[in-house]
XYZ file of C-alpha atoms in Angstrom:
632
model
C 128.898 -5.387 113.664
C 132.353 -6.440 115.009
C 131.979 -8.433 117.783
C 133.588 -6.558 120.935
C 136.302 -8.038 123.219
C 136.730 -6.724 126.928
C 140.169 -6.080 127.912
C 141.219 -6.848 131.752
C 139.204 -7.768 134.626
C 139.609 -3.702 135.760
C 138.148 -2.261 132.689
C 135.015 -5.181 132.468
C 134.296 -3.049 135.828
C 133.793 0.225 134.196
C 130.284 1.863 133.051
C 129.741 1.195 129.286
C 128.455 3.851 126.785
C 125.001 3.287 125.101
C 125.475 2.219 121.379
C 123.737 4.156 118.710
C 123.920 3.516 114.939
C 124.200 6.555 112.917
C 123.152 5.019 109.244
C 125.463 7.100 106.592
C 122.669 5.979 104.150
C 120.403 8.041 105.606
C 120.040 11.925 104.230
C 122.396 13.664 106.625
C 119.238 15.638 108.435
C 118.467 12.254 109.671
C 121.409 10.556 110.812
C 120.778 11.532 114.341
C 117.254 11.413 115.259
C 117.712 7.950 116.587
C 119.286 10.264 119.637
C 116.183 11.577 120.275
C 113.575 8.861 119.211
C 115.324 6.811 122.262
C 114.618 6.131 126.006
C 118.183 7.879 126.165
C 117.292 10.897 123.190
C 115.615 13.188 125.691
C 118.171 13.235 128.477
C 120.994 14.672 125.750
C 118.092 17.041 124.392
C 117.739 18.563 127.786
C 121.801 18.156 128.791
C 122.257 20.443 125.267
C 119.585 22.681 126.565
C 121.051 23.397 130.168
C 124.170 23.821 128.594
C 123.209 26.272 126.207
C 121.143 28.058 129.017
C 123.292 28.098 131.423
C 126.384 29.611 129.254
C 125.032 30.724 126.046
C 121.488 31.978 125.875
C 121.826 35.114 128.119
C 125.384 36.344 127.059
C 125.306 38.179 123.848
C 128.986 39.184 124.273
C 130.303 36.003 123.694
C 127.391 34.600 121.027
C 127.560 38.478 119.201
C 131.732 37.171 118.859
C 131.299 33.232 118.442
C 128.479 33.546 116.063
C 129.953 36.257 114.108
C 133.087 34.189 113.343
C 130.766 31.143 112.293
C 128.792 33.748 110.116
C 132.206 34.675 108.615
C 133.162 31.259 107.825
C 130.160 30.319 106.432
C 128.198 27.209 105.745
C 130.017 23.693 106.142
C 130.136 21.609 103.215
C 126.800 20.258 102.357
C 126.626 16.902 104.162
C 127.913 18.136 107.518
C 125.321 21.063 107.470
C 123.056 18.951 106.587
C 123.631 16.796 109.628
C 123.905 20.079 112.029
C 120.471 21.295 110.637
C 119.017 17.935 111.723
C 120.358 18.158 114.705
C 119.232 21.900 115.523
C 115.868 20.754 113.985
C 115.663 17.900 116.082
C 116.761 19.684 119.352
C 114.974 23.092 118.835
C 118.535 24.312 119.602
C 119.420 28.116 117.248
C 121.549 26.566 114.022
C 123.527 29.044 114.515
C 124.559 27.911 118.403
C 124.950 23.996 116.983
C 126.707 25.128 113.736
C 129.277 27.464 115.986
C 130.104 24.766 118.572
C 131.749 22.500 116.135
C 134.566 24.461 116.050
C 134.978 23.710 120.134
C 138.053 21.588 119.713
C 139.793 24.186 117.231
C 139.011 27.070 119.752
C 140.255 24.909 122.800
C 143.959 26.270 121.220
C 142.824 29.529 123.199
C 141.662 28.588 125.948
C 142.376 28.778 129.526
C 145.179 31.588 129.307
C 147.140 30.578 132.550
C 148.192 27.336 130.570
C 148.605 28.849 126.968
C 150.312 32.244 128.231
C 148.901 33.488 125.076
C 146.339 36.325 124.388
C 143.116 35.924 122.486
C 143.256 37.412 118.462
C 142.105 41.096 118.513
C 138.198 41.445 118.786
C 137.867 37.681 119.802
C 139.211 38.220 123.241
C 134.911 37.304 124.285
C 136.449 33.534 123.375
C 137.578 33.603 126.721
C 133.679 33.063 128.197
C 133.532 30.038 126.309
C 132.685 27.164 129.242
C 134.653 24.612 128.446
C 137.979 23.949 129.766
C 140.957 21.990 128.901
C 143.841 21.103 127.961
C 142.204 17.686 128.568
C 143.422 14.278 127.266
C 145.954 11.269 127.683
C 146.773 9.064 125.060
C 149.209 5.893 125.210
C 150.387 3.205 122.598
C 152.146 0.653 124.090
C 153.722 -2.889 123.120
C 152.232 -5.892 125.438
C 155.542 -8.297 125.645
C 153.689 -10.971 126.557
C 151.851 -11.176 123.102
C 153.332 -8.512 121.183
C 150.442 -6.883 120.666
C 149.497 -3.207 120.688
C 147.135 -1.633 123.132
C 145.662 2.118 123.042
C 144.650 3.545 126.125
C 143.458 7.312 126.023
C 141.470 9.342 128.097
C 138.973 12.289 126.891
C 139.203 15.052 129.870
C 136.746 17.804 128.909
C 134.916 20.454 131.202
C 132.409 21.220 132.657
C 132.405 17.405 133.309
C 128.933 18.007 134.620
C 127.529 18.338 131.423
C 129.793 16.889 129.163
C 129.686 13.651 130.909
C 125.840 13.022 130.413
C 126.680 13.711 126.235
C 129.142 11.094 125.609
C 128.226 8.011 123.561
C 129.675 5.497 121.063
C 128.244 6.163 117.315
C 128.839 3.116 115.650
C 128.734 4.796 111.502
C 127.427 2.342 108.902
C 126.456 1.458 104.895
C 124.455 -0.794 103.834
C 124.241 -2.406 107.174
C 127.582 -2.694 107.905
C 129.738 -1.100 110.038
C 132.422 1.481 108.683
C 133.948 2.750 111.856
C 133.089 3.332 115.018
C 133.679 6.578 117.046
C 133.404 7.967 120.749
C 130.915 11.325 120.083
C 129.369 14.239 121.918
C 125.822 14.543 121.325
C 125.480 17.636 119.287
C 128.544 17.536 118.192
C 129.129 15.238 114.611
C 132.858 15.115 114.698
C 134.704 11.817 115.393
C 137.249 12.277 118.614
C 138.134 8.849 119.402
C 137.590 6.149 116.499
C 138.457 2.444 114.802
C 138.124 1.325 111.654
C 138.431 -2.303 111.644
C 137.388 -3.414 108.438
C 140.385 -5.349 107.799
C 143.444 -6.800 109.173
C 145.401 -3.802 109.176
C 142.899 -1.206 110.299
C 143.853 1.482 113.134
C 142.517 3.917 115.795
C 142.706 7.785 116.019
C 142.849 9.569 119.219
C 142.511 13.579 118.745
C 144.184 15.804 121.970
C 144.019 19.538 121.810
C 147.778 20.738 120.744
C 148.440 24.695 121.306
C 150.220 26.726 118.635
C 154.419 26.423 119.005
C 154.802 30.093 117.263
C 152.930 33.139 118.365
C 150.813 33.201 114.972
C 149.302 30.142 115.555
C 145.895 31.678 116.970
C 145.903 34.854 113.854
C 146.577 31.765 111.529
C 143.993 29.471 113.084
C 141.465 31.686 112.921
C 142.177 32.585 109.632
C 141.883 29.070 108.416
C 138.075 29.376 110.281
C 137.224 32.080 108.166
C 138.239 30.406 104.759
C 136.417 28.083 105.014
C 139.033 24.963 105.764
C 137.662 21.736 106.655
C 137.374 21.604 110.502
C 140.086 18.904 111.960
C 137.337 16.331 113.310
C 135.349 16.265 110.075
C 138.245 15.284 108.395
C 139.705 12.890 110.825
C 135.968 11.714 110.568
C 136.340 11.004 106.534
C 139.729 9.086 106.307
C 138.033 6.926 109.308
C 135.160 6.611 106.600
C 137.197 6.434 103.538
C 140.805 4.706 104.444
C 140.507 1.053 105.541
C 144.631 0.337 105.896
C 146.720 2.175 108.035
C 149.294 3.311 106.487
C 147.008 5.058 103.936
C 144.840 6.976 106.985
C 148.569 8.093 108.877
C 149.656 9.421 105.551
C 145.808 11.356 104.927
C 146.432 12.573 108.676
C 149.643 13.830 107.894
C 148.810 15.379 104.343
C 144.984 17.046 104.884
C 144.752 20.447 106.010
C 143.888 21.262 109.673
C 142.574 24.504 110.521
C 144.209 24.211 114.042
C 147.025 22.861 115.810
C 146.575 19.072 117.242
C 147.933 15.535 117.741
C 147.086 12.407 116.640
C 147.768 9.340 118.226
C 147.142 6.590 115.699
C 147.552 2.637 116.604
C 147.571 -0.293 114.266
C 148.416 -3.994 114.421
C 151.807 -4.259 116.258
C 152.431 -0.567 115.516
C 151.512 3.013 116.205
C 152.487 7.044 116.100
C 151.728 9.711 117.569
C 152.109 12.996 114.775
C 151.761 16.446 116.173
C 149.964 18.584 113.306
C 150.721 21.749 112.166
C 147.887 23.421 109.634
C 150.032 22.788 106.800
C 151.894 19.968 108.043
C 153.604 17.961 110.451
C 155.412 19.715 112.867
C 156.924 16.403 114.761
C 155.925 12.555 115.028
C 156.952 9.910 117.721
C 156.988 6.225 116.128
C 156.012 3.055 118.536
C 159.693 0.949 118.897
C 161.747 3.805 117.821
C 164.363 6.031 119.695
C 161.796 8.714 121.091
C 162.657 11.420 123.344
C 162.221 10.608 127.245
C 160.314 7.630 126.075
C 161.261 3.579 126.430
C 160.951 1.519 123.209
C 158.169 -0.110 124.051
C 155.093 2.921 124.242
C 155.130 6.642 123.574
C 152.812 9.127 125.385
C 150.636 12.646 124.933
C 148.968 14.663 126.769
C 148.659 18.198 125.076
C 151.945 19.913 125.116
C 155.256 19.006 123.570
C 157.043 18.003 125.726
C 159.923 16.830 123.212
C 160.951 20.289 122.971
C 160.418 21.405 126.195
C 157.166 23.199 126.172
C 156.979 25.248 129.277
C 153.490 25.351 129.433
C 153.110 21.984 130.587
C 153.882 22.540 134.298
C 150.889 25.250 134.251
C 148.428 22.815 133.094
C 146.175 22.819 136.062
C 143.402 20.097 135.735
C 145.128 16.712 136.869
C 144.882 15.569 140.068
C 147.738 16.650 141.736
C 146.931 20.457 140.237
C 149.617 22.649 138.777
C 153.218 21.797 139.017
C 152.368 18.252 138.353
C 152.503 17.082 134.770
C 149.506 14.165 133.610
C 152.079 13.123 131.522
C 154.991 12.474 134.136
C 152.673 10.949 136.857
C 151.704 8.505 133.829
C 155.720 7.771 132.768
C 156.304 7.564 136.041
C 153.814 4.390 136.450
C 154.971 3.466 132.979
C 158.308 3.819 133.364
C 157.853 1.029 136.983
C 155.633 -1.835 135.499
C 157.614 -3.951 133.725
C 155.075 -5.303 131.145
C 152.545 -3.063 129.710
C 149.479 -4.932 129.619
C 146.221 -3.718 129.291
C 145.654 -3.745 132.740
C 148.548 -1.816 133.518
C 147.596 0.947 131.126
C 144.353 1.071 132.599
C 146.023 1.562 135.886
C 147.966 4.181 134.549
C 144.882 6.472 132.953
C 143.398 6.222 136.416
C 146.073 7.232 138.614
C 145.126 9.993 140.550
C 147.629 12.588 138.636
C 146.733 11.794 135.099
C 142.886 11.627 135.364
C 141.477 15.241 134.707
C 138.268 16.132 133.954
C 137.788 12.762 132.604
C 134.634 12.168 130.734
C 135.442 8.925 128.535
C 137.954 6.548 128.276
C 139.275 3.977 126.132
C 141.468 0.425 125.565
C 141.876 -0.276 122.357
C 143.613 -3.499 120.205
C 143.274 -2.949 116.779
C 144.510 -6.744 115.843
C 142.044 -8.467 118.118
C 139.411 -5.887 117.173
C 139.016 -4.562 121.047
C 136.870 -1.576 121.505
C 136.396 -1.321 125.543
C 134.865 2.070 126.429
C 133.607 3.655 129.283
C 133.198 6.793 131.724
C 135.727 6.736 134.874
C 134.711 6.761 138.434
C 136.613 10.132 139.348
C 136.065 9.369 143.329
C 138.130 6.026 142.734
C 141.592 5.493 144.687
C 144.003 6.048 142.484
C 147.803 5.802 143.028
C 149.512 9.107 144.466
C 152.507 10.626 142.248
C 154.938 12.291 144.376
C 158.720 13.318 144.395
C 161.012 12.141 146.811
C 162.776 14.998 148.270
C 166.643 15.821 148.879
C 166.801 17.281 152.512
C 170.677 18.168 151.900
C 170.551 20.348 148.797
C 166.732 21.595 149.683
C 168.222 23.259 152.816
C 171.009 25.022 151.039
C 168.794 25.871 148.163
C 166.114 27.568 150.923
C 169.818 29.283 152.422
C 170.366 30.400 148.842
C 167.562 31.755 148.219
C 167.005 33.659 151.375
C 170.042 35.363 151.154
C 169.472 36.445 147.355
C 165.669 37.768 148.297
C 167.942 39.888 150.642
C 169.720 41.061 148.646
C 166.259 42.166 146.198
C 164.595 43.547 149.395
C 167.526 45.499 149.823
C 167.299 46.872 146.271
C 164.006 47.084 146.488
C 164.183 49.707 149.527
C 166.459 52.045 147.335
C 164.388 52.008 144.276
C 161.451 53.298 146.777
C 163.630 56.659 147.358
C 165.260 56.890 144.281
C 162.395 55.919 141.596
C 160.637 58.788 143.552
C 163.034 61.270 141.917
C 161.560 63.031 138.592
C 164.724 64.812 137.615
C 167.136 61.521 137.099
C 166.065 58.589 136.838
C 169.539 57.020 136.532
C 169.398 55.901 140.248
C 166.003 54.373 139.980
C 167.129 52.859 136.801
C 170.058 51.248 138.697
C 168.346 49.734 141.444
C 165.717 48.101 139.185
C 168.835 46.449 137.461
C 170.344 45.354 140.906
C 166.744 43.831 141.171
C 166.293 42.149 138.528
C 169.696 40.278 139.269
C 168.896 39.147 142.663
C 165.742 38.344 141.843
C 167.078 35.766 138.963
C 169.659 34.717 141.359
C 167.100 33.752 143.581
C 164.628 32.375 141.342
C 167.471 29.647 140.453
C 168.057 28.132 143.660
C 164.044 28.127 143.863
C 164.054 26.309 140.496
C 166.649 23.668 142.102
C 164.060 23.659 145.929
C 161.355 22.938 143.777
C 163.110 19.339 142.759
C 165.335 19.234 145.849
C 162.316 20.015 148.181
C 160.071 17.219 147.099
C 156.153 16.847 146.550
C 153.367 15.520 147.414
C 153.753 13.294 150.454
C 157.100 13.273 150.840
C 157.203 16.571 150.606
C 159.670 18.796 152.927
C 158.395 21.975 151.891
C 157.317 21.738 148.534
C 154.395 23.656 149.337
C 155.187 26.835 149.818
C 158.485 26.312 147.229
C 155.057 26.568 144.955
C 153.663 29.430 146.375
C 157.409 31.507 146.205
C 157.064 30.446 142.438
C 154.003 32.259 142.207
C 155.218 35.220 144.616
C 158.470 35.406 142.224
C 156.701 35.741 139.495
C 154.870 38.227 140.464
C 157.823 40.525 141.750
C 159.140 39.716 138.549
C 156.475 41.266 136.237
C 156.310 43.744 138.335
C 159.890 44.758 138.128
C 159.707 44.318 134.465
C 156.836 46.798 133.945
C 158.899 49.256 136.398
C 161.947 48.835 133.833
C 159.719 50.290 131.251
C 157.228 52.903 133.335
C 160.196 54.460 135.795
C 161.658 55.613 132.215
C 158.851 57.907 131.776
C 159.694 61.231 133.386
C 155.886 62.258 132.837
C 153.593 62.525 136.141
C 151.514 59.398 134.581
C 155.095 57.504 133.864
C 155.737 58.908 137.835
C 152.834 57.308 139.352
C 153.148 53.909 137.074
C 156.569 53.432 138.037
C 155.714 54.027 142.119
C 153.258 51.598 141.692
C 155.274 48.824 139.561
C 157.988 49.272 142.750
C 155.196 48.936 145.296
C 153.523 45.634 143.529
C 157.298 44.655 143.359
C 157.965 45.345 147.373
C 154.545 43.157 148.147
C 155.268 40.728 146.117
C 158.710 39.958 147.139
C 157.198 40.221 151.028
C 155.203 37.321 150.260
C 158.067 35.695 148.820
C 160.001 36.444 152.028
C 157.340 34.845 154.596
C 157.389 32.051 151.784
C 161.021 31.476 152.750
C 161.362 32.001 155.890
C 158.401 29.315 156.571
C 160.281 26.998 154.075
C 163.603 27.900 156.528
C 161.397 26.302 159.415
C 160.316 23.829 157.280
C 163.067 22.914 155.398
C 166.113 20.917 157.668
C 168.325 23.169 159.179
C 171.561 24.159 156.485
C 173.606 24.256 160.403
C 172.831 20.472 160.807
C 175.243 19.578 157.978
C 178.923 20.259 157.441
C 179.637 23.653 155.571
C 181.401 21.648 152.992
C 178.749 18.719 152.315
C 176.549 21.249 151.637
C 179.104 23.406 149.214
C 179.717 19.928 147.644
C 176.264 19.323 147.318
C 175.355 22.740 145.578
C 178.687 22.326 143.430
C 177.286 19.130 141.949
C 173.948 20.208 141.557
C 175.169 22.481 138.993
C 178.186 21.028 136.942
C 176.085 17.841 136.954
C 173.137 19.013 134.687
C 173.161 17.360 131.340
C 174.159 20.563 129.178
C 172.921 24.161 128.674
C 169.054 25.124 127.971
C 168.720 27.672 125.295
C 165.958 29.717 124.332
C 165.869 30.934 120.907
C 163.668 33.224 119.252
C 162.698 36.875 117.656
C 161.665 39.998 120.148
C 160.310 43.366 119.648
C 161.125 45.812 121.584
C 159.218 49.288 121.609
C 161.735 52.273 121.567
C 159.462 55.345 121.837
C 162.623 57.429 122.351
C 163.893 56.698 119.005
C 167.574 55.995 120.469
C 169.770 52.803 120.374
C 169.083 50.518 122.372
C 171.919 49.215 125.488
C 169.916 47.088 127.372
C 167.256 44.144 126.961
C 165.279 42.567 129.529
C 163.818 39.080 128.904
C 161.327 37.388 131.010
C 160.684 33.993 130.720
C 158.957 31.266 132.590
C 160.119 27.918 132.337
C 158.500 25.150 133.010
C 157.938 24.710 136.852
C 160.253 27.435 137.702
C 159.794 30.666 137.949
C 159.480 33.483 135.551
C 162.844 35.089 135.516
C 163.704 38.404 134.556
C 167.125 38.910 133.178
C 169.107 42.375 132.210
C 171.816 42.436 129.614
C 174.441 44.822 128.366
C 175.146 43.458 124.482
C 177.326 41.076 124.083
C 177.701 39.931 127.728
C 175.964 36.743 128.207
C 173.568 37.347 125.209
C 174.341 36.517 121.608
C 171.802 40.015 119.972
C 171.832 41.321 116.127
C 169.977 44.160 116.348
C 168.686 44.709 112.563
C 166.597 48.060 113.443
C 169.119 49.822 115.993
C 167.280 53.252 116.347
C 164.563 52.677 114.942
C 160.922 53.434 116.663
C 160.651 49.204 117.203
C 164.405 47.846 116.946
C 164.007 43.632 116.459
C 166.709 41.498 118.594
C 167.146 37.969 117.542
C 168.122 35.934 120.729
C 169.845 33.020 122.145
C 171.098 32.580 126.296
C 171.418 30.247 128.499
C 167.980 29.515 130.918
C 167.338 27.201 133.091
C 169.679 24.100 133.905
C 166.742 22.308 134.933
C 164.477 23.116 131.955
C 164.971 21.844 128.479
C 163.664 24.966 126.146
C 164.279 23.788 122.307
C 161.454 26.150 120.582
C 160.507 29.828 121.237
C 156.732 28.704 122.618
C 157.742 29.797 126.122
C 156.688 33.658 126.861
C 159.043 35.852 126.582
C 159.035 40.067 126.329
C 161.953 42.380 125.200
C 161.990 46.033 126.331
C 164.301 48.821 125.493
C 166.193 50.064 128.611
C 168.460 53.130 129.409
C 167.557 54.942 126.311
């Protein structure tokens, strides 16, 4: 076996994983029994156990769903059934509960809704009692100046950690005596998810991080690919590592082999790496180490589990590093990056533990594919770690909090009216009206929240960054209520009556939080008196013309016209990053660019392109968004 060097006094401190040998000469129903014929065999056994017990074995819901789509896709190929029925056989576990947990990285593209913003496929929506939690996972490839060498550091975040923690080991795969490759691995679980293959002198490591669908088919077509039958992505990440010894061959089998879901890998070699964010069918974007990347210096590129390079929204929602929601893994890591001159191993190690980027961190890795360095371990997650926070700009947060207080006015004001006038049955013009004088202030003053959020600060330096969060939320909230009011207040029927009360009563609360929100970020915030008038016009005035260029959404929405009319209005609500869902009313053309294909039909399509968000770069449609006809 290769002989192992340790990289950095830091990592030498770390707990190692127990070796096991998993002998590919064996017949597959025996490749894992040495998990089980160990001192450390019976602890996974009963870890499997407690976890199916504790989440599986008493909620037919989700096993009638999650075994039913396993049933439809059918048997794997014959040796990787043949190594689940050992395993099952060997645990006592159902086949049918190991066989349907190998697709766990596949269905992670579904889970935990307040990050995806997605829905589950129709009849799978009993996914959503699946345990474990993501998104889970940092991976960096960066250039050590000192050397030139290349060093991989990635972390494996995966929930619940109680559990998942006590599974982990390193499966060292061999022939004939000799190691293949080597790979991090769950017990119960035979796919690789971290690996090496360091045969020869141009061998390479994979890294595989959950990637969520960038269209809104991705979850129809993923599950899709389940059902046919298509290779799941770890088995064959798990072959090339068997099969390709060079690595230029295994990046070109990673970027040609079918996936059946969404997902990034992060590949490094001898003085190179990439990271290539897979599509099904194909590649849907790759970063290259020492090449022009976006937001990335020459000498590493990054992942987490969103992509970034296009803006994906969903990455400020992402609730499982350290410093919670609103705080990106993958900015508290560039941040560190982006300060430390020379990226040694030590300082990449640093990075993956900083407080912000570790998760629910059950494994981690530095890896140096030219000296043949495979240094793994499991984290200490009660560890100081370095604090990420965002220095705050008391000038422009005080006239954003002034902003914004005067433009919730201005909603509560609305607000009011639509209370009398959405009570009328007869016209509904009025109510119609106000909900559009709404909507407006309530974009208005979602903006100059989106520009308290980085004016305001975080973290310790925070001036009232706080409850700048919380108004996000409260926005948001107003916002989707205001929305559902622009639909439901059409409805002249006593249920479309009642509905649109309600959606203008959710709407009031909501934006009452939102004003105790600002009025404590008013006290909190420096006074906008303390400063001359026209510092803090200047100050706004920049703030503005200074951003880089417009954001633009693009994409296709359908919007329901039960009234079989033309359509004169559409409403789109977005949420952006950070910032807040916004709700925003247009007349065609105004500040919209709309073809409307199916004008007057019962579901009239708009293809759409505005201006969001100065703050927020939106290059794909992956953020959520939701078109309604309006006024007809």
């Amino acid at each position: 076996l290769v002989a192992l060097a340790v990289v950095g006094s830091a990592a030498a401190q770390r707990k190692p994983l127990m070796d096991y040998e998993i002998n590919l000469d064996l017949a597959p129903e025996e490749r894992y029994n040495a998990l089980f014929d160990t001192e450390k065999g019976p602890q996974f056994n009963s870890t499997v156990w407690q976890f199916y017990n504790q989440y599986f074995a008493n909620d037919p819901i989700l096993t009638d769903v999650l075994y039913g789509l396993s049933a439809k896709r059918g048997p794997e190929n014959d040796e990787m059934q043949g190594e689940i029925n050992g395993l099952a056989a060997a645990s006592g576990l159902p086949v049918e509960f190991v066989t349907s947990i190998q697709m766990m990285y596949e269905l992670q593209t579904i889970m935990v809704p307040i990050v995806n913003f997605s829905s589950f496929p129709a009849g799978y929506e009993a996914l959503a009692r699946i345990p474990w939690r993501g998104p889970g996972c940092t991976g960096i490839i960066a250039i050590d100046s000192t050397d030139g060498s290349v060093n991989h550091a990635r972390n494996l975040d995966f929930a619940p950690v109680d559990i998942m923690q006590n599974l982990v080991y390193n499966g060292i795969f061999t022939k004939g005596g000799v190691e293949v490759f080597r790979s991090q691995m769950v017990a119960g679980y035979v796919m690789a998810i971290t690996g090496a293959n360091f045969q020869t002198d141009n061998g390479y490591a994979i890294e595989r991080n959950t990637r969520y669908g960038d269209h809104a088919g991705a979850f129809d077509l993923m599950i899709h690919n389940l059902i046919a039958g298509r290779d799941l992505n770890g088995w064959s990440l798990r072959k090339i590592l068997e099969t390709e010894t060079e690595y230029e061959a295994a990046v070109d089998a990673i970027k040609t082999v079918g996936y059946a879901s969404t997902e990034y890998a992060i590949v490094s070699g001898v003085r190179k790496g990439t990271i290539i964010s897979r599509n099904p069918n194909g590649v849907a974007y790759q970063q290259t180490l020492g090449q022009p990347n976006y937001d990335e210096r020459d000498d590493y590129i990054i992942m987490t589990n969103f992509d970034y390079f296009w803006g994906d929204v969903r990455e400020w929602f992402d609730p499982t590093g350290g410093n919670g929601m609103f705080h990106p893994r993958r900015l508290a890591a560039q941040k560190q990056l982006n300060a430390t001159e020379v990226l040694t191993p030590d300082a990449l190690f640093a990075t993956i533990n900083n407080k912000a980027v570790l998760a629910d961190t059950i494994f981690q890795a530095l890896i140096n594919v030219e000296k043949k360095v495979w240094n793994v371990s499991q984290p200490d997650l009660d560890a100081d770690t370095a604090d990420d926070s965002t220095p705050s700009d008391p000038v422009a947060c005080a006239a954003d909090v002034g902003s914004a207080a005067t433009d919730l006015t201005k909603a509560g004001l609305g607000i009011n009216s639509a209370v009398a006038d959405c009570a009328a049955t007869d016209d509904m013009t009025a109510c119609l009206g106000d909900i559009d004088a709404v909507a407006e202030a309530i974009a208005a003053a979602a903006s100059d929240v989106n520009s308290a959020v980085v004016d305001c600060g975080d973290g310790q330096d925070s001036v009232c960054g706080d409850t700048i969060v919380q108004m996000v939320d409260d926005l948001a909230d107003a916002t989707e209520a205001i929305a559902a009011a622009a639909i439901d207040c059409q409805d002249s029927s006593a249920r479309g009556v009642i509905k649109c009360a309600d959606d203008v009563a959710k709407g009031t609360a909501a934006l009452s939080k939102a004003g105790v929100d600002i009025a404590q970020a008013a006290t909190d915030a420096p006074r906008a008196s303390a400063f001359p008038s026209s510092e803090l016009t200047d100050r706004a005035a920049r703030h503005v013309t200074t951003a880089p260029h417009h954001r633009t959404a693009y994409g296709t929405v359908q919007a329901p016209n039960h009234s079989n009319r033309p359509v004169d209005h559409l409403a789109i609500s977005i949420r952006a990053g950070r910032f807040i869902s916004v709700q925003f009313f247009f007349k065609p053309p105004g500040r919209l660019r709309v073809s409307y294909p199916g004008l007057g039909s019962s579901s009239p399509v708009a293809r759409v392109l505005c201006c969001l968000m100065p703050q927020t770069p939106i290059r794909r449609a992956v953020l959520r968004a939701s078109a309604i006809a309006h006024g007809g």
